[in-house]
Coordinates of C-alpha atoms in Angstrom, one line a residue:
Chain A
X294 CA -121.1 11.7 99.1
X295 CA -121.9 9.5 102.3
X296 CA -124.7 8.9 104.4
X297 CA -125.3 6.5 107.5
X298 CA -128.8 7.3 109.0
X299 CA -130.7 5.1 111.6
X300 CA -134.6 5.9 111.8
X301 CA -137.1 5.5 114.7
X302 CA -134.7 2.9 116.2
X303 CA -136.0 0.8 119.8
X304 CA -134.6 -1.4 121.8
X305 CA -135.8 -3.3 124.6
X306 CA -134.0 -6.6 126.0
X307 CA -136.0 -9.6 126.8
X308 CA -136.6 -9.4 130.5
X309 CA -135.4 -5.9 131.2
X310 CA -138.2 -3.6 132.7
X311 CA -136.7 -0.4 130.8
X312 CA -136.0 -0.1 126.6
X313 CA -132.8 0.3 125.7
X314 CA -133.9 2.8 123.0
X315 CA -136.2 4.4 121.8
X316 CA -137.1 6.6 118.7
X317 CA -134.1 7.1 118.0
X318 CA -133.6 9.4 114.5
X319 CA -129.8 10.1 113.5
X320 CA -127.5 11.0 110.0
X321 CA -123.9 10.9 110.3
X322 CA -122.6 13.1 106.7
X323 CA -119.6 12.8 105.5
X324 CA -116.8 14.6 107.3
X325 CA -119.0 15.1 109.8
X326 CA -117.8 15.1 113.7
X327 CA -121.0 13.6 116.0
X328 CA -120.2 12.9 119.5
X329 CA -123.3 10.8 121.4
X330 CA -122.7 12.2 124.9
X331 CA -124.6 10.3 127.6
X332 CA -123.9 8.5 131.4
X333 CA -123.8 5.0 131.7
X334 CA -126.6 2.9 131.4
X335 CA -128.1 4.8 128.4
X336 CA -127.7 3.3 125.4
X337 CA -125.2 5.1 122.9
X338 CA -123.1 1.2 122.7
X339 CA -126.0 -0.4 122.5
X340 CA -126.7 2.8 119.5
X341 CA -123.3 1.7 117.6
X342 CA -123.4 -1.6 117.8
X343 CA -127.4 -1.0 116.2
X344 CA -125.2 1.9 113.5
X345 CA -122.4 -0.7 113.2
X346 CA -124.7 -3.6 112.7
X347 CA -123.2 -6.0 115.5
X348 CA -127.1 -5.5 116.9
X349 CA -130.3 -5.5 115.3
X350 CA -133.0 -2.7 116.7
X351 CA -137.0 -4.2 117.6
X352 CA -138.6 -1.5 115.2
X353 CA -136.7 0.8 112.9
X354 CA -133.5 0.0 110.7
X355 CA -130.0 1.6 109.3
X356 CA -129.3 3.1 106.5
X357 CA -126.1 3.4 104.4
X358 CA -125.7 6.1 101.3
X359 CA -130.3 5.3 101.7
X360 CA -130.1 1.6 101.5
X361 CA -130.4 -0.9 104.5
X362 CA -127.1 -2.6 105.5
X363 CA -128.2 -4.7 108.0
X364 CA -125.2 -6.8 109.0
X365 CA -121.4 -4.9 110.5
X366 CA -119.3 -4.6 106.8
X367 CA -116.0 -2.9 105.3
X368 CA -118.3 0.7 105.8
X369 CA -118.5 1.0 109.2
X370 CA -115.0 0.6 111.1
X371 CA -115.2 0.5 115.1
X372 CA -112.6 1.3 116.9
X373 CA -113.1 -0.5 121.2
X374 CA -112.4 0.9 124.2
X375 CA -111.0 -2.5 124.4
X376 CA -108.9 -1.7 121.3
X377 CA -109.7 -5.5 120.8
X378 CA -106.3 -6.2 118.8
X379 CA -104.9 -9.6 117.4
X380 CA -102.5 -9.9 119.5
X381 CA -101.0 -13.0 117.2
X382 CA -100.4 -9.7 114.6
X383 CA -97.3 -7.0 115.6
X384 CA -98.6 -3.4 114.9
X385 CA -98.3 -3.2 111.5
X386 CA -99.6 -6.4 110.7
X387 CA -102.9 -5.5 112.7
X388 CA -102.3 -2.2 110.7
X389 CA -102.4 -3.6 108.0
X390 CA -105.5 -6.1 109.1
X391 CA -108.3 -4.8 106.9
X392 CA -106.1 -4.8 103.8
X393 CA -105.5 -8.4 103.4
X394 CA -109.3 -10.1 104.0
X395 CA -109.7 -8.1 101.3
X396 CA -106.8 -9.8 99.4
X397 CA -104.5 -6.8 98.4
X398 CA -101.3 -7.2 97.1
X399 CA -97.9 -7.2 99.8
X400 CA -95.8 -4.6 98.5
X401 CA -98.6 -2.3 98.2
X402 CA -100.5 -3.3 100.8
X403 CA -97.1 -2.2 102.9
X404 CA -97.1 0.7 101.4
X405 CA -100.3 2.1 102.7
X406 CA -99.4 0.6 106.2
X407 CA -96.4 2.6 106.8
X408 CA -98.1 5.9 105.3
X409 CA -100.7 5.4 107.5
X410 CA -98.7 4.5 111.3
X411 CA -96.4 7.7 110.4
X412 CA -100.1 9.6 110.3
X413 CA -101.5 8.3 113.7
X414 CA -97.1 9.2 114.9
X415 CA -96.6 4.7 114.9
X416 CA -93.8 4.5 112.2
X417 CA -90.6 3.8 115.2
X418 CA -92.6 1.1 116.4
X419 CA -94.2 -1.0 113.9
X420 CA -92.6 -4.1 114.0
X421 CA -93.6 -4.0 118.3
X422 CA -95.7 -7.5 119.3
X423 CA -98.7 -5.4 121.0
X424 CA -98.4 -6.2 124.6
X425 CA -94.9 -4.1 124.6
X426 CA -97.2 -1.2 124.0
X427 CA -98.9 1.5 126.0
X428 CA -102.8 1.5 126.0
X429 CA -102.5 5.4 124.5
X430 CA -100.3 3.0 121.8
X431 CA -102.9 0.6 121.1
X432 CA -105.8 2.6 120.6
X433 CA -103.0 4.5 117.9
X434 CA -102.8 1.4 116.2
X435 CA -107.0 0.0 116.6
X436 CA -107.2 3.4 115.6
X437 CA -105.6 3.1 112.7
X438 CA -106.8 -0.4 111.8
X439 CA -109.6 1.8 111.8
X440 CA -108.5 4.7 108.8
X441 CA -107.0 2.1 106.4
X442 CA -110.4 0.2 105.7
X443 CA -111.0 3.5 104.1
X444 CA -114.8 2.8 105.3
X445 CA -116.9 6.1 105.0
X446 CA -117.4 5.9 109.0
X447 CA -115.7 5.5 111.8
X448 CA -117.7 4.4 114.5
X449 CA -115.6 4.9 118.1
X450 CA -116.5 3.3 121.4
X451 CA -115.5 5.3 124.4
X452 CA -111.5 4.7 122.9
X453 CA -110.5 6.8 125.7
X454 CA -112.1 5.7 128.8
X455 CA -109.1 3.7 130.1
X456 CA -106.7 6.9 129.0
X457 CA -104.5 8.5 131.8
X458 CA -105.7 12.6 131.4
X459 CA -102.5 13.5 129.5
X460 CA -102.3 11.0 126.9
X461 CA -106.4 11.0 126.8
X462 CA -106.0 14.7 125.4
X463 CA -102.8 13.5 123.0
X464 CA -105.3 10.9 121.6
X465 CA -108.5 14.0 121.8
X466 CA -105.9 16.0 119.1
X467 CA -104.7 12.7 117.7
X468 CA -108.8 11.9 116.8
X469 CA -110.0 17.0 116.1
X470 CA -106.8 16.4 113.8
X471 CA -107.4 13.1 111.4
X472 CA -110.9 14.3 111.2
X473 CA -109.9 17.8 109.8
X474 CA -107.2 15.9 107.7
X475 CA -109.8 12.8 106.2
X476 CA -112.8 12.9 104.9
X477 CA -114.5 10.8 106.7
X478 CA -117.7 10.7 109.2
X479 CA -116.1 10.4 112.9
X480 CA -119.0 9.6 115.4
X481 CA -117.4 9.0 118.8
X482 CA -119.5 8.2 121.9
X483 CA -118.1 9.3 126.1
X484 CA -119.3 9.6 129.3
X485 CA -117.0 12.6 129.3
X486 CA -118.5 16.0 129.2
X487 CA -115.1 17.9 128.4
X488 CA -114.3 15.3 125.3
X489 CA -118.1 15.8 124.2
X490 CA -117.0 19.1 123.7
X491 CA -113.9 19.5 122.5
X492 CA -114.3 16.6 119.7
X493 CA -117.9 17.7 118.8
X494 CA -118.8 19.9 115.2
X495 CA -122.8 17.7 116.6
X496 CA -123.8 16.7 120.6
X497 CA -126.4 14.6 121.3
X498 CA -127.6 14.5 124.6
X499 CA -129.0 11.0 125.9
X500 CA -130.6 10.1 128.8
X501 CA -131.9 6.8 130.4
X502 CA -135.1 4.9 130.7
X503 CA -135.7 4.5 128.1
X504 CA -132.7 5.4 126.2
X505 CA -133.4 8.8 124.1
X506 CA -131.6 11.7 122.4
X507 CA -132.7 14.7 124.7
X508 CA -130.8 17.7 123.4
X509 CA -128.7 18.4 120.4
X510 CA -125.9 21.3 120.7
X511 CA -123.2 22.4 117.7
X512 CA -120.7 23.8 120.3
X513 CA -118.4 24.8 117.5
X514 CA -114.9 24.5 119.5
X515 CA -113.5 21.1 117.0
X516 CA -114.3 23.7 114.2
X517 CA -112.3 25.7 116.2
X518 CA -109.5 23.6 116.5
X519 CA -109.3 22.9 113.3
X520 CA -109.2 26.4 112.4
X521 CA -105.9 26.4 114.4
X522 CA -106.1 26.8 118.4
X523 CA -104.4 24.9 120.6
X524 CA -106.5 22.7 122.9
X525 CA -105.6 23.9 126.3
X526 CA -106.6 27.5 125.1
X527 CA -109.5 25.9 123.8
X528 CA -111.2 23.9 126.9
X529 CA -109.9 27.1 129.4
X530 CA -112.2 29.2 126.8
X531 CA -115.4 30.5 129.7
X532 CA -117.8 29.7 126.6
X533 CA -115.9 26.0 126.6
X534 CA -116.4 26.2 131.1
X535 CA -119.5 27.6 130.8
X536 CA -121.3 24.9 129.0
X537 CA -118.8 22.1 129.8
X538 CA -121.1 23.5 133.5
X539 CA -124.3 24.0 131.8
X540 CA -123.7 20.0 130.6
X541 CA -122.7 18.6 134.1
X542 CA -126.3 20.3 135.4
X543 CA -127.8 19.2 133.0
X544 CA -126.5 15.1 133.6
X545 CA -127.2 15.1 137.2
X546 CA -131.1 16.8 136.4
X547 CA -131.7 13.6 134.6
X548 CA -129.8 11.5 137.4
X549 CA -132.3 12.4 139.3
X550 CA -135.0 10.0 140.2
X551 CA -138.4 9.7 139.4
X552 CA -140.7 10.1 142.2
X553 CA -141.5 6.2 141.0
X554 CA -138.1 5.4 141.1
X555 CA -138.3 6.9 144.8
X556 CA -140.7 5.3 145.9
Chain B
X186 CA -106.1 25.1 109.2
X187 CA -104.8 22.0 111.9
X188 CA -103.7 19.9 109.0
X189 CA -100.7 20.5 107.0
X190 CA -98.3 21.8 110.5
X191 CA -97.1 20.4 112.8
X192 CA -99.4 20.2 115.4
X193 CA -97.7 21.1 119.4
X194 CA -99.1 18.1 121.5
X195 CA -99.6 19.4 126.1
X196 CA -96.0 17.3 126.3
X197 CA -94.5 20.6 123.8
X198 CA -93.4 17.5 121.4
X199 CA -93.6 19.6 118.2
X200 CA -90.9 17.2 116.2
X201 CA -92.9 15.6 114.7
X202 CA -96.5 15.0 113.9
X203 CA -98.0 12.9 116.5
X204 CA -95.6 12.5 119.7
X205 CA -94.4 8.8 120.2
X206 CA -94.8 7.7 123.2
X207 CA -92.0 5.6 124.3
X208 CA -92.3 1.7 124.2
X209 CA -92.7 0.0 127.5
X210 CA -89.8 -2.1 127.6
X211 CA -88.3 -3.9 130.7
X212 CA -85.1 -2.2 131.4
X213 CA -82.5 -3.6 131.7
X214 CA -81.8 -4.1 135.7
X215 CA -85.1 -5.8 135.3
X216 CA -84.0 -8.1 132.2
X217 CA -80.9 -9.0 134.5
X218 CA -83.5 -9.9 137.7
X219 CA -86.0 -12.1 135.6
X220 CA -82.7 -13.7 133.9
X221 CA -81.1 -14.0 137.1
X222 CA -84.4 -15.5 138.3
X223 CA -85.1 -18.1 136.2
X224 CA -82.1 -19.9 136.6
X225 CA -82.4 -19.7 140.1
X226 CA -85.4 -21.3 139.7
X227 CA -83.5 -23.9 137.5
X228 CA -80.7 -24.8 140.0
X229 CA -83.3 -25.4 143.0
X230 CA -84.8 -27.7 139.6
X231 CA -82.2 -29.2 139.6
X232 CA -80.4 -29.1 143.0
X233 CA -84.3 -31.2 144.2
X234 CA -84.1 -34.3 140.8
X235 CA -79.8 -34.3 142.7
X236 CA -81.6 -34.4 145.2
X237 CA -84.0 -37.0 145.1
X238 CA -80.8 -39.4 143.4
X239 CA -78.2 -38.8 145.9
X240 CA -82.0 -39.7 149.0
X241 CA -81.8 -42.9 146.9
X242 CA -78.2 -43.7 146.6
X243 CA -77.8 -42.8 150.5
X244 CA -80.7 -45.4 151.1
X245 CA -79.1 -47.9 149.2
X246 CA -75.2 -48.0 150.3
X247 CA -76.6 -47.5 154.0
X248 CA -78.6 -51.0 153.4
X249 CA -82.1 -49.6 154.4
X250 CA -84.1 -51.2 151.9
X251 CA -82.9 -55.3 150.1
X252 CA -81.7 -54.8 147.2
X253 CA -84.1 -57.0 145.6
X254 CA -86.7 -53.7 146.6
X255 CA -84.2 -50.9 145.7
X256 CA -81.5 -51.8 143.6
X257 CA -78.5 -49.3 144.2
X258 CA -78.4 -46.0 141.2
X259 CA -75.3 -47.7 140.0
X260 CA -76.9 -50.8 139.3
X261 CA -79.9 -49.2 137.0
X262 CA -77.2 -47.6 135.6
X263 CA -75.4 -51.3 134.0
X264 CA -78.6 -52.7 133.5
X265 CA -79.4 -49.5 131.8
X266 CA -76.2 -49.8 129.6
X267 CA -76.6 -54.3 129.4
X268 CA -80.3 -53.5 127.7
X269 CA -79.1 -50.8 125.2
X270 CA -76.4 -53.6 124.2
X271 CA -77.2 -56.9 124.7
X272 CA -81.4 -56.0 125.3
X273 CA -84.1 -57.5 127.3
X274 CA -87.2 -60.0 126.7
X275 CA -85.3 -60.2 122.7
X276 CA -85.0 -57.0 122.2
X277 CA -83.0 -54.2 123.4
X278 CA -84.8 -50.4 124.9
X279 CA -84.2 -48.5 122.4
X280 CA -86.2 -51.6 120.6
X281 CA -88.6 -51.4 123.1
X282 CA -88.5 -47.6 123.1
X283 CA -89.6 -47.9 119.1
X284 CA -92.2 -50.0 119.7
X285 CA -93.9 -47.6 122.1
X286 CA -93.4 -44.6 121.0
X287 CA -94.4 -46.7 117.5
X288 CA -98.1 -47.1 118.9
X289 CA -98.2 -43.8 120.5
X290 CA -97.3 -42.0 117.5
X291 CA -100.4 -43.1 115.9
X292 CA -102.7 -42.7 118.7
X293 CA -102.1 -39.5 118.9
X294 CA -101.9 -38.1 115.3
X295 CA -105.6 -40.1 114.9
X296 CA -107.1 -37.9 118.2
X297 CA -105.1 -35.2 116.4
X298 CA -106.6 -35.7 112.9
X299 CA -110.3 -36.0 115.1
X300 CA -110.4 -34.5 117.9
X301 CA -109.1 -30.7 116.7
X302 CA -111.4 -30.7 114.0
X303 CA -114.7 -31.8 115.9
X304 CA -114.2 -29.6 119.1
X305 CA -113.4 -26.3 116.4
X306 CA -116.8 -27.7 115.7
X307 CA -118.5 -28.0 119.1
X308 CA -116.6 -24.5 120.0
X309 CA -118.6 -22.8 116.9
X310 CA -121.9 -24.6 117.0
X311 CA -124.4 -24.7 120.4
X312 CA -125.9 -28.2 118.6
X313 CA -122.6 -30.4 117.9
X314 CA -122.1 -29.7 121.6
X315 CA -125.1 -30.0 122.6
X316 CA -125.3 -33.8 120.7
X317 CA -120.6 -34.5 121.4
X318 CA -120.5 -33.4 125.3
X319 CA -122.3 -35.6 126.3
X320 CA -120.2 -38.4 124.9
X321 CA -117.0 -36.5 125.9
X322 CA -118.1 -35.6 129.3
X323 CA -118.5 -40.2 129.4
X324 CA -116.2 -40.7 127.6
X325 CA -113.6 -38.4 129.5
X326 CA -113.8 -39.7 133.7
X327 CA -114.0 -43.9 132.1
X328 CA -110.0 -45.1 133.3
X329 CA -108.5 -47.2 130.3
X330 CA -108.0 -50.4 132.3
X331 CA -112.2 -50.4 132.2
X332 CA -113.0 -50.3 129.2
X333 CA -109.5 -52.3 128.5
X334 CA -111.7 -55.5 128.0
X335 CA -114.1 -54.9 126.0
X336 CA -111.5 -53.0 123.0
X337 CA -109.8 -56.8 123.5
X338 CA -113.5 -58.8 122.7
X339 CA -114.2 -56.3 119.7
X340 CA -110.5 -55.7 118.2
X341 CA -109.0 -58.8 119.2
X342 CA -105.3 -58.2 121.5
X343 CA -103.8 -56.4 118.4
X344 CA -102.2 -53.6 118.1
X345 CA -105.0 -51.6 116.9
X346 CA -106.3 -52.5 120.7
X347 CA -103.0 -50.8 122.3
X348 CA -103.3 -48.1 119.4
X349 CA -106.9 -47.2 120.5
X350 CA -107.2 -47.5 124.0
X351 CA -104.5 -44.8 123.5
X352 CA -106.3 -42.9 121.5
X353 CA -109.5 -42.9 123.4
X354 CA -107.3 -41.1 126.8
X355 CA -105.4 -38.9 123.9
X356 CA -109.3 -37.6 122.8
X357 CA -111.1 -35.9 125.8
X358 CA -108.6 -33.4 126.7
X359 CA -107.6 -33.0 122.3
X360 CA -111.4 -32.0 121.9
X361 CA -112.1 -30.5 125.4
X362 CA -109.3 -28.2 125.1
X363 CA -109.6 -26.9 121.0
X364 CA -113.5 -26.4 121.7
X365 CA -112.4 -24.1 124.8
X366 CA -110.3 -22.4 122.8
X367 CA -112.7 -21.5 120.3
X368 CA -115.7 -20.1 123.6
X369 CA -112.3 -18.0 124.8
X370 CA -112.1 -15.8 121.9
X371 CA -113.0 -12.0 122.4
X372 CA -116.4 -11.0 120.8
X373 CA -115.0 -7.6 120.4
X374 CA -112.5 -9.4 118.7
X375 CA -114.5 -10.7 116.1
X376 CA -116.9 -7.3 115.5
X377 CA -113.4 -6.1 114.1
X378 CA -112.6 -8.2 111.6
X379 CA -116.1 -7.9 110.4
X380 CA -116.7 -4.7 110.5
X381 CA -113.1 -4.9 108.4
X382 CA -115.1 -6.7 106.2
X383 CA -114.4 -10.4 107.4
X384 CA -117.1 -12.8 105.8
X385 CA -117.5 -16.1 108.4
X386 CA -114.7 -18.0 107.4
X387 CA -111.9 -15.2 107.0
X388 CA -113.6 -14.2 111.4
X389 CA -112.7 -18.3 111.1
X390 CA -109.6 -18.4 109.8
X391 CA -108.1 -15.0 111.0
X392 CA -109.7 -14.2 114.6
X393 CA -110.8 -17.9 116.2
X394 CA -107.8 -20.2 115.2
X395 CA -105.0 -17.8 116.2
X396 CA -107.3 -17.6 119.1
X397 CA -108.0 -21.2 120.0
X398 CA -104.1 -22.3 118.6
X399 CA -102.4 -22.2 122.3
X400 CA -105.9 -24.0 123.9
X401 CA -105.5 -26.7 121.1
X402 CA -101.3 -27.3 122.2
X403 CA -102.7 -26.7 125.8
X404 CA -105.2 -30.0 124.3
X405 CA -102.9 -32.2 123.1
X406 CA -100.1 -31.9 126.2
X407 CA -102.7 -32.5 128.7
X408 CA -103.9 -35.6 125.7
X409 CA -100.5 -37.3 125.3
X410 CA -99.4 -36.7 129.1
X411 CA -102.4 -39.2 129.9
X412 CA -101.4 -41.7 126.7
X413 CA -98.3 -41.7 127.4
X414 CA -99.4 -43.4 130.7
X415 CA -101.8 -45.3 129.9
X416 CA -99.4 -47.0 127.9
X417 CA -97.9 -49.5 130.4
X418 CA -102.4 -50.6 130.3
X419 CA -102.3 -51.0 126.4
X420 CA -98.9 -53.1 126.6
X421 CA -99.8 -55.6 129.5
X422 CA -102.3 -57.0 126.4
X423 CA -100.4 -59.4 124.1
X424 CA -96.8 -57.6 123.6
X425 CA -93.9 -58.8 122.5
X426 CA -92.1 -55.1 123.1
X427 CA -92.4 -52.1 124.2
X428 CA -91.7 -50.2 127.2
X429 CA -94.7 -51.0 129.2
X430 CA -94.3 -54.6 128.4
X431 CA -90.3 -54.6 129.7
X432 CA -91.6 -53.0 133.2
X433 CA -94.6 -56.2 133.4
X434 CA -91.9 -59.0 132.2
X435 CA -89.2 -57.3 134.8
X436 CA -91.7 -57.5 137.7
X437 CA -92.7 -60.6 136.9
X438 CA -89.0 -61.9 137.2
X439 CA -88.3 -59.7 140.3
X440 CA -86.2 -58.0 138.1
X441 CA -86.5 -54.6 140.3
X442 CA -83.2 -52.7 138.4
X443 CA -84.7 -53.2 135.6
X444 CA -88.3 -52.2 136.1
X445 CA -86.8 -48.9 137.7
X446 CA -85.3 -48.4 134.2
X447 CA -88.3 -48.9 132.5
X448 CA -89.7 -46.3 134.4
X449 CA -87.1 -44.3 134.1
X450 CA -87.1 -43.8 130.2
X451 CA -91.2 -43.5 130.4
X452 CA -90.5 -40.8 132.7
X453 CA -87.8 -38.9 131.4
X454 CA -89.3 -39.7 127.6
X455 CA -93.1 -37.7 128.5
X456 CA -90.6 -34.5 130.7
X457 CA -89.3 -33.9 126.6
X458 CA -92.4 -34.1 124.9
X459 CA -94.4 -32.4 127.2
X460 CA -91.1 -30.1 127.1
X461 CA -91.1 -30.2 123.4
X462 CA -94.6 -28.7 123.4
X463 CA -94.5 -25.8 125.5
X464 CA -91.7 -24.5 123.4
X465 CA -94.1 -25.2 120.7
X466 CA -96.1 -23.8 121.8
X467 CA -94.3 -20.4 122.7
X468 CA -92.9 -20.4 119.0
X469 CA -96.6 -20.0 118.1
X470 CA -98.2 -18.3 120.3
X471 CA -95.7 -15.8 122.3
X472 CA -98.6 -13.4 122.9
X473 CA -100.0 -16.6 125.2
X474 CA -100.4 -16.0 128.6
X475 CA -99.4 -12.1 128.5
X476 CA -101.1 -8.3 129.5
X477 CA -103.2 -7.4 126.2

């Protein structure tokens, strides 16, 4: 069982009055689906960067399978909001990038690439240039690139924030399908309440100034999708709508200025 | 379970496990419009050059300017044939051209071999940048003619001085563009590679270098332009062959048609080299300038 844990993570950026992250504790287990929901600036991207090893905390530690993991490595693949694909490589070459780095021989690598491209529905554009793809397709390439690396942890940094509603919902379904198929830990950050509710086994609500965990929920809608319920039916369920409104209220209350800030 | 059955997506697509969004490519009319626009701009550019030739012809045909100062286009064409076959100052046009290219090419190669690694190193390392950047910024604005006398004192009047003069004029743009190429790379691409298990060397090889490549070629393009224009200055010093030498010698004897011929040859070669490098840039970095 692979585990990724954040223990007592705190961070303040030099010259900034507020603590970015304050005493964050988090565990990601193999096969889990965790979503962090919070307003912009609450420190959720910083938390992801620390989990990935891109940023070092002032205090606390990141551990993979119980051992300190200070620098980024192949166990924690990341999907970025801006996709961060290599434009000089075509779709298949981007997806097979991790295998090239590992020195996997070409026939074996192409077999794996073809397989993963079929999984994410991009087998028909394997030879296409990155710039010829739509935003949703670029994100599929980014997800496929992360999946092929065989990393047990897939960290997704607001991956669908720039997509239209229709594409966004298709991509949400893709994540749920992949979570159901693959025994990996998916960790996604978002500021979209509906997305957070749908895509989480465990939903963690963060508040800003200082960035901290204020609430943990287990909505159960992802499990309902895995059991065969369509996304549209889940999103129009009264329980889903009630939780969505409740989370909206919680977030709105957090955004209210404190007495000091108002003064 | 939704794991082993085709998923029904909100667009009603059930034919595949994941719906295939259409690839966004230009439609046929859009391609046709682009092609027509390209042809129109090419026609305009050709018309512009032909217009200049026509103006030149008109001025000489109407004797507005004496032939000593501006010979007719046909006189320059005659001179082209004459210098190509019989030569000028003990060498044919092609021998002069070969001598000039023989100076620019080694200077360019040396600038590439030294400038690209140094520029990349500058872009990667702030300490190297702190040392090299002020030296480059000092060298860059100095006109080559200003340090030509110093090079003559140090290296004499032989080929070394000429090649060094061109080398220094090419070096700065190559270094600056290479360094800029490194600093223009996206942090998230580097991070994506690191999170896929890339070593620092692999990040450099597979992320930073491809990002820098179009900038490096731009540096070579700029450098070659500057180097070619420095040629005349370089060939002022005790040269007995070269296009710059040919122009200078002809000017001393008021052989204006040869002067104009030399200028045209310099321009045509420069344009040809520019087009060659622009094409190379397009071939090696087709993604450069695309909406990513």
